[in-house]
């Protein structure tokens, strides 16, 4: 079947745009009220057509089942400072009435053999199109900045090796994954101290308004 991709992806583009606004809005609300935000950086993307086609053929997904079986055509990524924040964000998602959690994959507790760590939540999200409401699936990946660093590097190496890494590289990536987990553990140990320091920073001398609680958010995606 020859698909009109532009039309097919339009509701997904709409969903990603809306979800980015909503999660960035949550972060702003936390900061505005002077409360710690478990959400640090929010990015999102619609899966490129060539990636959809490649994954569809790799996973033997029929055209009819594409929307149901490929859960990450719309993808959101939420980066957090601490592992504990991941679970706070998952809770926030569960509490929302504008999206419904349909699946969860906890690769933080159940680390993938590659060393990949992240918490995936698949939601059903209704988008209002001119033709009416369309419910679609979106995958939200929630991870710490350390997890994101590792996953980004490993993902780009995947392009080069198509997942078939030389043994030495595989071993090094495993060690890097362990190092990133150790970094997360160490940061969690001094979490309260870090948060106190950030609170002081955000209410800098002579400032009437909270300045910023932590790093600014990337605006480009
Ligand atoms: P993209 O957009 O290029 O990131 P599968 O893709 O079959 O392994 P499934 O069941 O579709 O997995 O969903 P799952 O397990 O939630 O994983 C899908 C996405 O999680 C991947 O998307 C990656 O973004 C991320 N991911 C999962 N495992 C790894 C890993 O070992 N390393 C890295 N770097 N990322 C991983 P895609 O399809 O790769 O697309």
PDB file of C-alpha atoms and ligand atoms in Angstrom:
ATOM      1  CA  UNK A   1       0.000   0.000   0.000  1.00  0.00           C
ATOM      2  CA  UNK A   2       1.357   3.423  -0.982  1.00  0.00           C
ATOM      3  CA  UNK A   3       0.723   5.627   2.036  1.00  0.00           C
ATOM      4  CA  UNK A   4       0.246   9.386   2.002  1.00  0.00           C
ATOM      5  CA  UNK A   5       2.759   9.911   4.828  1.00  0.00           C
ATOM      6  CA  UNK A   6       2.157  13.618   5.204  1.00  0.00           C
ATOM      7  CA  UNK A   7      -1.532  13.091   5.942  1.00  0.00           C
ATOM      8  CA  UNK A   8      -0.871  10.014   8.061  1.00  0.00           C
ATOM      9  CA  UNK A   9       1.667  11.795  10.256  1.00  0.00           C
ATOM     10  CA  UNK A  10      -0.304  15.016  10.704  1.00  0.00           C
ATOM     11  CA  UNK A  11      -2.141  13.952  13.913  1.00  0.00           C
ATOM     12  CA  UNK A  12       1.168  12.654  15.298  1.00  0.00           C
ATOM     13  CA  UNK A  13       2.806  16.034  14.615  1.00  0.00           C
ATOM     14  CA  UNK A  14      -0.104  17.696  16.402  1.00  0.00           C
ATOM     15  CA  UNK A  15       0.169  15.310  19.379  1.00  0.00           C
ATOM     16  CA  UNK A  16       3.927  15.866  19.788  1.00  0.00           C
ATOM     17  CA  UNK A  17       3.464  19.640  19.670  1.00  0.00           C
ATOM     18  CA  UNK A  18       0.697  19.532  22.288  1.00  0.00           C
ATOM     19  CA  UNK A  19       2.525  17.124  24.585  1.00  0.00           C
ATOM     20  CA  UNK A  20       5.707  19.205  24.517  1.00  0.00           C
ATOM     21  CA  UNK A  21       3.699  22.268  25.527  1.00  0.00           C
ATOM     22  CA  UNK A  22       1.932  20.351  28.304  1.00  0.00           C
ATOM     23  CA  UNK A  23       5.054  18.870  29.879  1.00  0.00           C
ATOM     24  CA  UNK A  24       7.026  22.099  29.558  1.00  0.00           C
ATOM     25  CA  UNK A  25       4.020  23.813  31.123  1.00  0.00           C
ATOM     26  CA  UNK A  26       4.197  21.434  34.072  1.00  0.00           C
ATOM     27  CA  UNK A  27       7.834  22.342  34.588  1.00  0.00           C
ATOM     28  CA  UNK A  28       6.978  26.053  34.450  1.00  0.00           C
ATOM     29  CA  UNK A  29       4.198  25.578  37.005  1.00  0.00           C
ATOM     30  CA  UNK A  30       6.596  23.894  39.439  1.00  0.00           C
ATOM     31  CA  UNK A  31       9.185  26.623  39.037  1.00  0.00           C
ATOM     32  CA  UNK A  32       6.611  29.391  39.269  1.00  0.00           C
ATOM     33  CA  UNK A  33       5.414  28.069  42.607  1.00  0.00           C
ATOM     34  CA  UNK A  34       8.991  27.732  43.853  1.00  0.00           C
ATOM     35  CA  UNK A  35       8.692  23.951  43.956  1.00  0.00           C
ATOM     36  CA  UNK A  36      11.344  21.545  42.715  1.00  0.00           C
ATOM     37  CA  UNK A  37      10.545  20.298  39.211  1.00  0.00           C
ATOM     38  CA  UNK A  38      11.174  16.607  38.512  1.00  0.00           C
ATOM     39  CA  UNK A  39      11.024  17.571  34.821  1.00  0.00           C
ATOM     40  CA  UNK A  40      14.251  19.082  33.549  1.00  0.00           C
ATOM     41  CA  UNK A  41      14.208  18.961  29.737  1.00  0.00           C
ATOM     42  CA  UNK A  42      11.374  18.014  27.379  1.00  0.00           C
ATOM     43  CA  UNK A  43      11.978  17.134  23.754  1.00  0.00           C
ATOM     44  CA  UNK A  44       9.851  15.373  21.187  1.00  0.00           C
ATOM     45  CA  UNK A  45       9.820  14.111  17.644  1.00  0.00           C
ATOM     46  CA  UNK A  46       7.728  12.309  15.097  1.00  0.00           C
ATOM     47  CA  UNK A  47       9.547   9.216  13.890  1.00  0.00           C
ATOM     48  CA  UNK A  48      11.024   9.843  10.431  1.00  0.00           C
ATOM     49  CA  UNK A  49       9.312   7.902   7.617  1.00  0.00           C
ATOM     50  CA  UNK A  50      12.438   5.848   6.785  1.00  0.00           C
ATOM     51  CA  UNK A  51      12.698   4.731  10.446  1.00  0.00           C
ATOM     52  CA  UNK A  52       9.000   3.786  10.476  1.00  0.00           C
ATOM     53  CA  UNK A  53       9.404   1.752   7.293  1.00  0.00           C
ATOM     54  CA  UNK A  54      12.586   0.059   8.576  1.00  0.00           C
ATOM     55  CA  UNK A  55      11.049  -0.842  11.959  1.00  0.00           C
ATOM     56  CA  UNK A  56       7.825  -1.990  10.299  1.00  0.00           C
ATOM     57  CA  UNK A  57       9.717  -4.465   8.125  1.00  0.00           C
ATOM     58  CA  UNK A  58      12.046  -5.565  10.982  1.00  0.00           C
ATOM     59  CA  UNK A  59       9.089  -6.234  13.291  1.00  0.00           C
ATOM     60  CA  UNK A  60       6.808  -7.672  10.551  1.00  0.00           C
ATOM     61  CA  UNK A  61       4.097  -5.111  11.261  1.00  0.00           C
ATOM     62  CA  UNK A  62       1.316  -5.036   8.675  1.00  0.00           C
ATOM     63  CA  UNK A  63       0.045  -1.714   7.319  1.00  0.00           C
ATOM     64  CA  UNK A  64      -3.301  -2.329   9.019  1.00  0.00           C
ATOM     65  CA  UNK A  65      -1.648  -2.760  12.431  1.00  0.00           C
ATOM     66  CA  UNK A  66       0.921   0.017  12.086  1.00  0.00           C
ATOM     67  CA  UNK A  67      -0.822   2.546  14.332  1.00  0.00           C
ATOM     68  CA  UNK A  68      -1.551  -0.061  16.982  1.00  0.00           C
ATOM     69  CA  UNK A  69       1.762  -1.918  16.963  1.00  0.00           C
ATOM     70  CA  UNK A  70       4.264   0.877  16.458  1.00  0.00           C
ATOM     71  CA  UNK A  71       3.865   2.760  19.690  1.00  0.00           C
ATOM     72  CA  UNK A  72       6.610   5.333  19.199  1.00  0.00           C
ATOM     73  CA  UNK A  73       5.593   7.128  15.997  1.00  0.00           C
ATOM     74  CA  UNK A  74       4.968  10.058  18.346  1.00  0.00           C
ATOM     75  CA  UNK A  75       7.801  10.219  20.868  1.00  0.00           C
ATOM     76  CA  UNK A  76       8.372  12.431  23.881  1.00  0.00           C
ATOM     77  CA  UNK A  77      11.529  12.392  25.955  1.00  0.00           C
ATOM     78  CA  UNK A  78      11.650  13.788  29.457  1.00  0.00           C
ATOM     79  CA  UNK A  79      15.011  14.227  31.108  1.00  0.00           C
ATOM     80  CA  UNK A  80      15.286  14.391  34.869  1.00  0.00           C
ATOM     81  CA  UNK A  81      18.120  15.198  37.251  1.00  0.00           C
ATOM     82  CA  UNK A  82      17.672  12.240  39.586  1.00  0.00           C
ATOM     83  CA  UNK A  83      16.424   8.656  39.250  1.00  0.00           C
ATOM     84  CA  UNK A  84      13.772   9.419  41.917  1.00  0.00           C
ATOM     85  CA  UNK A  85      12.363  12.122  39.610  1.00  0.00           C
ATOM     86  CA  UNK A  86      11.611   9.506  36.958  1.00  0.00           C
ATOM     87  CA  UNK A  87       9.064   7.846  39.224  1.00  0.00           C
ATOM     88  CA  UNK A  88       7.620  11.240  40.201  1.00  0.00           C
ATOM     89  CA  UNK A  89       7.074  12.003  36.500  1.00  0.00           C
ATOM     90  CA  UNK A  90       5.459   8.592  35.931  1.00  0.00           C
ATOM     91  CA  UNK A  91       3.077   9.390  38.799  1.00  0.00           C
ATOM     92  CA  UNK A  92       2.277  12.793  37.279  1.00  0.00           C
ATOM     93  CA  UNK A  93       1.421  11.110  33.975  1.00  0.00           C
ATOM     94  CA  UNK A  94      -0.873   8.628  35.727  1.00  0.00           C
ATOM     95  CA  UNK A  95      -2.733  11.465  37.435  1.00  0.00           C
ATOM     96  CA  UNK A  96      -3.559  13.300  34.215  1.00  0.00           C
ATOM     97  CA  UNK A  97      -7.025  13.033  32.741  1.00  0.00           C
ATOM     98  CA  UNK A  98      -6.039  14.099  29.218  1.00  0.00           C
ATOM     99  CA  UNK A  99      -3.971  10.982  28.496  1.00  0.00           C
ATOM    100  CA  UNK A 100      -4.364   7.318  29.380  1.00  0.00           C
ATOM    101  CA  UNK A 101      -1.456   5.028  30.252  1.00  0.00           C
ATOM    102  CA  UNK A 102      -1.766   1.810  28.258  1.00  0.00           C
ATOM    103  CA  UNK A 103       1.664   0.254  28.798  1.00  0.00           C
ATOM    104  CA  UNK A 104       4.811   0.742  30.872  1.00  0.00           C
ATOM    105  CA  UNK A 105       8.306  -0.637  30.444  1.00  0.00           C
ATOM    106  CA  UNK A 106      10.678  -0.078  33.333  1.00  0.00           C
ATOM    107  CA  UNK A 107      14.180  -0.447  31.912  1.00  0.00           C
ATOM    108  CA  UNK A 108      15.522   1.401  34.953  1.00  0.00           C
ATOM    109  CA  UNK A 109      14.859  -1.567  37.207  1.00  0.00           C
ATOM    110  CA  UNK A 110      15.102  -4.088  34.369  1.00  0.00           C
ATOM    111  CA  UNK A 111      18.171  -2.811  32.548  1.00  0.00           C
ATOM    112  CA  UNK A 112      18.355  -4.001  28.910  1.00  0.00           C
ATOM    113  CA  UNK A 113      21.234  -6.352  28.025  1.00  0.00           C
ATOM    114  CA  UNK A 114      22.782  -3.487  26.016  1.00  0.00           C
ATOM    115  CA  UNK A 115      23.007  -1.429  29.237  1.00  0.00           C
ATOM    116  CA  UNK A 116      20.078   0.800  28.192  1.00  0.00           C
ATOM    117  CA  UNK A 117      18.159   2.382  31.073  1.00  0.00           C
ATOM    118  CA  UNK A 118      15.003   4.442  30.741  1.00  0.00           C
ATOM    119  CA  UNK A 119      11.339   4.281  31.787  1.00  0.00           C
ATOM    120  CA  UNK A 120       8.890   4.026  28.901  1.00  0.00           C
ATOM    121  CA  UNK A 121       5.239   4.934  29.248  1.00  0.00           C
ATOM    122  CA  UNK A 122       2.909   4.399  26.306  1.00  0.00           C
ATOM    123  CA  UNK A 123      -0.138   6.633  26.384  1.00  0.00           C
ATOM    124  CA  UNK A 124      -3.322   6.871  24.401  1.00  0.00           C
ATOM    125  CA  UNK A 125      -3.773  10.523  23.561  1.00  0.00           C
ATOM    126  CA  UNK A 126      -6.764  12.172  21.853  1.00  0.00           C
ATOM    127  CA  UNK A 127      -6.001  14.837  19.255  1.00  0.00           C
ATOM    128  CA  UNK A 128      -8.680  17.101  17.913  1.00  0.00           C
ATOM    129  CA  UNK A 129      -8.461  17.158  14.124  1.00  0.00           C
ATOM    130  CA  UNK A 130     -10.881  19.062  11.879  1.00  0.00           C
ATOM    131  CA  UNK A 131     -12.412  15.696  10.932  1.00  0.00           C
ATOM    132  CA  UNK A 132     -13.006  14.921  14.586  1.00  0.00           C
ATOM    133  CA  UNK A 133     -11.162  13.334  17.490  1.00  0.00           C
ATOM    134  CA  UNK A 134      -8.396  10.820  16.806  1.00  0.00           C
ATOM    135  CA  UNK A 135      -6.936   8.700  19.585  1.00  0.00           C
ATOM    136  CA  UNK A 136      -3.346   7.737  18.958  1.00  0.00           C
ATOM    137  CA  UNK A 137      -0.474   6.132  20.822  1.00  0.00           C
ATOM    138  CA  UNK A 138       2.611   8.034  21.940  1.00  0.00           C
ATOM    139  CA  UNK A 139       5.679   6.794  23.783  1.00  0.00           C
ATOM    140  CA  UNK A 140       7.142   8.884  26.589  1.00  0.00           C
ATOM    141  CA  UNK A 141      10.728   8.013  27.495  1.00  0.00           C
ATOM    142  CA  UNK A 142      11.680   9.236  30.945  1.00  0.00           C
ATOM    143  CA  UNK A 143      15.352   9.126  31.910  1.00  0.00           C
ATOM    144  CA  UNK A 144      18.051  10.942  33.809  1.00  0.00           C
ATOM    145  CA  UNK A 145      20.544  13.129  31.997  1.00  0.00           C
ATOM    146  CA  UNK A 146      23.203  10.460  32.584  1.00  0.00           C
ATOM    147  CA  UNK A 147      20.973   7.792  31.034  1.00  0.00           C
ATOM    148  CA  UNK A 148      20.312  10.114  28.119  1.00  0.00           C
ATOM    149  CA  UNK A 149      24.015  10.737  27.558  1.00  0.00           C
ATOM    150  CA  UNK A 150      24.690   7.003  27.309  1.00  0.00           C
ATOM    151  CA  UNK A 151      21.629   6.272  25.133  1.00  0.00           C
ATOM    152  CA  UNK A 152      22.442   9.091  22.711  1.00  0.00           C
ATOM    153  CA  UNK A 153      26.012   7.895  22.216  1.00  0.00           C
ATOM    154  CA  UNK A 154      24.987   4.243  21.900  1.00  0.00           C
ATOM    155  CA  UNK A 155      22.208   5.147  19.467  1.00  0.00           C
ATOM    156  CA  UNK A 156      24.579   7.010  17.168  1.00  0.00           C
ATOM    157  CA  UNK A 157      27.063   4.113  17.258  1.00  0.00           C
ATOM    158  CA  UNK A 158      24.163   1.866  16.299  1.00  0.00           C
ATOM    159  CA  UNK A 159      23.848   3.736  13.015  1.00  0.00           C
ATOM    160  CA  UNK A 160      27.430   2.814  12.216  1.00  0.00           C
ATOM    161  CA  UNK A 161      27.348  -0.819  13.357  1.00  0.00           C
ATOM    162  CA  UNK A 162      23.622  -1.634  12.914  1.00  0.00           C
ATOM    163  CA  UNK A 163      23.598  -3.108  16.427  1.00  0.00           C
ATOM    164  CA  UNK A 164      26.433  -5.512  15.594  1.00  0.00           C
ATOM    165  CA  UNK A 165      29.116  -3.954  17.772  1.00  0.00           C
ATOM    166  CA  UNK A 166      32.651  -5.361  17.900  1.00  0.00           C
ATOM    167  CA  UNK A 167      33.168  -7.169  21.239  1.00  0.00           C
ATOM    168  CA  UNK A 168      35.623  -4.586  22.593  1.00  0.00           C
ATOM    169  CA  UNK A 169      33.169  -1.762  21.887  1.00  0.00           C
ATOM    170  CA  UNK A 170      30.268  -3.723  23.379  1.00  0.00           C
ATOM    171  CA  UNK A 171      32.316  -4.234  26.526  1.00  0.00           C
ATOM    172  CA  UNK A 172      33.220  -0.564  26.741  1.00  0.00           C
ATOM    173  CA  UNK A 173      29.599   0.467  26.268  1.00  0.00           C
ATOM    174  CA  UNK A 174      28.606  -1.897  29.083  1.00  0.00           C
ATOM    175  CA  UNK A 175      31.223  -0.302  31.331  1.00  0.00           C
ATOM    176  CA  UNK A 176      30.065   3.170  30.317  1.00  0.00           C
ATOM    177  CA  UNK A 177      26.489   2.144  31.184  1.00  0.00           C
ATOM    178  CA  UNK A 178      27.656   0.978  34.610  1.00  0.00           C
ATOM    179  CA  UNK A 179      29.547   4.248  35.100  1.00  0.00           C
ATOM    180  CA  UNK A 180      26.423   6.238  34.231  1.00  0.00           C
ATOM    181  CA  UNK A 181      24.387   4.157  36.721  1.00  0.00           C
ATOM    182  CA  UNK A 182      27.035   4.837  39.351  1.00  0.00           C
ATOM    183  CA  UNK A 183      26.862   8.560  38.604  1.00  0.00           C
ATOM    184  CA  UNK A 184      23.087   8.460  39.095  1.00  0.00           C
ATOM    185  CA  UNK A 185      23.507   6.589  42.389  1.00  0.00           C
ATOM    186  CA  UNK A 186      26.089   9.056  43.664  1.00  0.00           C
ATOM    187  CA  UNK A 187      23.925  12.041  42.694  1.00  0.00           C
ATOM    188  CA  UNK A 188      20.937  10.472  44.464  1.00  0.00           C
ATOM    189  CA  UNK A 189      23.029  10.156  47.624  1.00  0.00           C
ATOM    190  CA  UNK A 190      23.615  13.927  47.699  1.00  0.00           C
ATOM    191  CA  UNK A 191      20.265  14.860  46.170  1.00  0.00           C
ATOM    192  CA  UNK A 192      19.008  16.893  49.109  1.00  0.00           C
ATOM    193  CA  UNK A 193      22.191  18.905  49.274  1.00  0.00           C
ATOM    194  CA  UNK A 194      22.086  19.612  45.538  1.00  0.00           C
ATOM    195  CA  UNK A 195      18.438  20.642  45.680  1.00  0.00           C
ATOM    196  CA  UNK A 196      19.134  22.997  48.590  1.00  0.00           C
ATOM    197  CA  UNK A 197      21.939  24.629  46.622  1.00  0.00           C
ATOM    198  CA  UNK A 198      19.695  24.988  43.583  1.00  0.00           C
ATOM    199  CA  UNK A 199      17.003  26.567  45.718  1.00  0.00           C
ATOM    200  CA  UNK A 200      19.516  29.142  46.967  1.00  0.00           C
ATOM    201  CA  UNK A 201      20.644  29.801  43.421  1.00  0.00           C
ATOM    202  CA  UNK A 202      17.099  30.323  42.194  1.00  0.00           C
ATOM    203  CA  UNK A 203      16.414  32.952  44.861  1.00  0.00           C
ATOM    204  CA  UNK A 204      19.593  34.916  44.200  1.00  0.00           C
ATOM    205  CA  UNK A 205      20.361  38.082  46.148  1.00  0.00           C
ATOM    206  CA  UNK A 206      18.288  41.053  45.070  1.00  0.00           C
ATOM    207  CA  UNK A 207      15.923  38.960  42.989  1.00  0.00           C
ATOM    208  CA  UNK A 208      12.216  39.361  43.641  1.00  0.00           C
ATOM    209  CA  UNK A 209      11.244  36.641  41.256  1.00  0.00           C
ATOM    210  CA  UNK A 210      12.620  33.153  41.171  1.00  0.00           C
ATOM    211  CA  UNK A 211      15.333  33.221  38.522  1.00  0.00           C
ATOM    212  CA  UNK A 212      15.679  29.657  37.447  1.00  0.00           C
ATOM    213  CA  UNK A 213      15.887  26.508  39.427  1.00  0.00           C
ATOM    214  CA  UNK A 214      18.378  24.664  37.306  1.00  0.00           C
ATOM    215  CA  UNK A 215      19.599  24.486  33.752  1.00  0.00           C
ATOM    216  CA  UNK A 216      17.498  26.272  31.135  1.00  0.00           C
ATOM    217  CA  UNK A 217      15.466  24.136  28.811  1.00  0.00           C
ATOM    218  CA  UNK A 218      16.565  23.500  25.253  1.00  0.00           C
ATOM    219  CA  UNK A 219      14.338  25.600  23.025  1.00  0.00           C
ATOM    220  CA  UNK A 220      15.317  24.163  19.656  1.00  0.00           C
ATOM    221  CA  UNK A 221      13.319  20.950  19.690  1.00  0.00           C
TER     222      UNK A 221
HETATM  223  P1  LIG B   1      14.414   5.942  17.651  1.00  0.00           P
HETATM  224  O1  LIG B   1      13.307   6.858  17.358  1.00  0.00           O
HETATM  225  O2  LIG B   1      15.476   5.962  16.603  1.00  0.00           O
HETATM  226  O3  LIG B   1      14.946   6.098  19.059  1.00  0.00           O
HETATM  227  P2  LIG B   1      12.479  -2.208  19.921  1.00  0.00           P
HETATM  228  O4  LIG B   1      12.620  -0.954  19.080  1.00  0.00           O
HETATM  229  O5  LIG B   1      11.889  -3.346  19.170  1.00  0.00           O
HETATM  230  O6  LIG B   1      13.780  -2.571  20.633  1.00  0.00           O
HETATM  231  P3  LIG B   1       9.973  -1.563  21.236  1.00  0.00           P
HETATM  232  O7  LIG B   1       9.290  -2.763  21.790  1.00  0.00           O
HETATM  233  O8  LIG B   1       9.395  -0.948  20.008  1.00  0.00           O
HETATM  234  O9  LIG B   1      11.527  -1.866  21.106  1.00  0.00           O
HETATM  235  O10 LIG B   1       9.922  -0.451  22.288  1.00  0.00           O
HETATM  236  P4  LIG B   1      10.882  -0.065  23.444  1.00  0.00           P
HETATM  237  O11 LIG B   1      11.473  -1.243  24.113  1.00  0.00           O
HETATM  238  O12 LIG B   1      10.048   0.835  24.269  1.00  0.00           O
HETATM  239  O13 LIG B   1      12.081   0.696  22.726  1.00  0.00           O
HETATM  240  C1  LIG B   1      11.905   1.597  21.688  1.00  0.00           C
HETATM  241  C2  LIG B   1      12.825   2.800  21.806  1.00  0.00           C
HETATM  242  O14 LIG B   1      13.558   2.791  23.049  1.00  0.00           O
HETATM  243  C3  LIG B   1      13.909   2.815  20.756  1.00  0.00           C
HETATM  244  O15 LIG B   1      13.379   3.426  19.621  1.00  0.00           O
HETATM  245  C4  LIG B   1      14.981   3.681  21.403  1.00  0.00           C
HETATM  246  O16 LIG B   1      14.646   5.044  21.356  1.00  0.00           O
HETATM  247  C5  LIG B   1      14.900   3.228  22.829  1.00  0.00           C
HETATM  248  N1  LIG B   1      15.790   2.085  23.081  1.00  0.00           N
HETATM  249  C6  LIG B   1      15.416   0.833  23.384  1.00  0.00           C
HETATM  250  N2  LIG B   1      16.486   0.045  23.569  1.00  0.00           N
HETATM  251  C7  LIG B   1      17.570   0.804  23.376  1.00  0.00           C
HETATM  252  C8  LIG B   1      18.990   0.566  23.435  1.00  0.00           C
HETATM  253  O17 LIG B   1      19.478  -0.538  23.717  1.00  0.00           O
HETATM  254  N3  LIG B   1      19.800   1.634  23.161  1.00  0.00           N
HETATM  255  C9  LIG B   1      19.315   2.870  22.865  1.00  0.00           C
HETATM  256  N4  LIG B   1      20.195   3.852  22.617  1.00  0.00           N
HETATM  257  N5  LIG B   1      17.987   3.121  22.789  1.00  0.00           N
HETATM  258  C10 LIG B   1      17.127   2.112  23.043  1.00  0.00           C
HETATM  259  P5  LIG B   1      13.940   3.144  18.155  1.00  0.00           P
HETATM  260  O18 LIG B   1      12.996   2.263  17.431  1.00  0.00           O
HETATM  261  O19 LIG B   1      15.355   2.733  18.217  1.00  0.00           O
HETATM  262  O20 LIG B   1      13.739   4.524  17.494  1.00  0.00           O
END
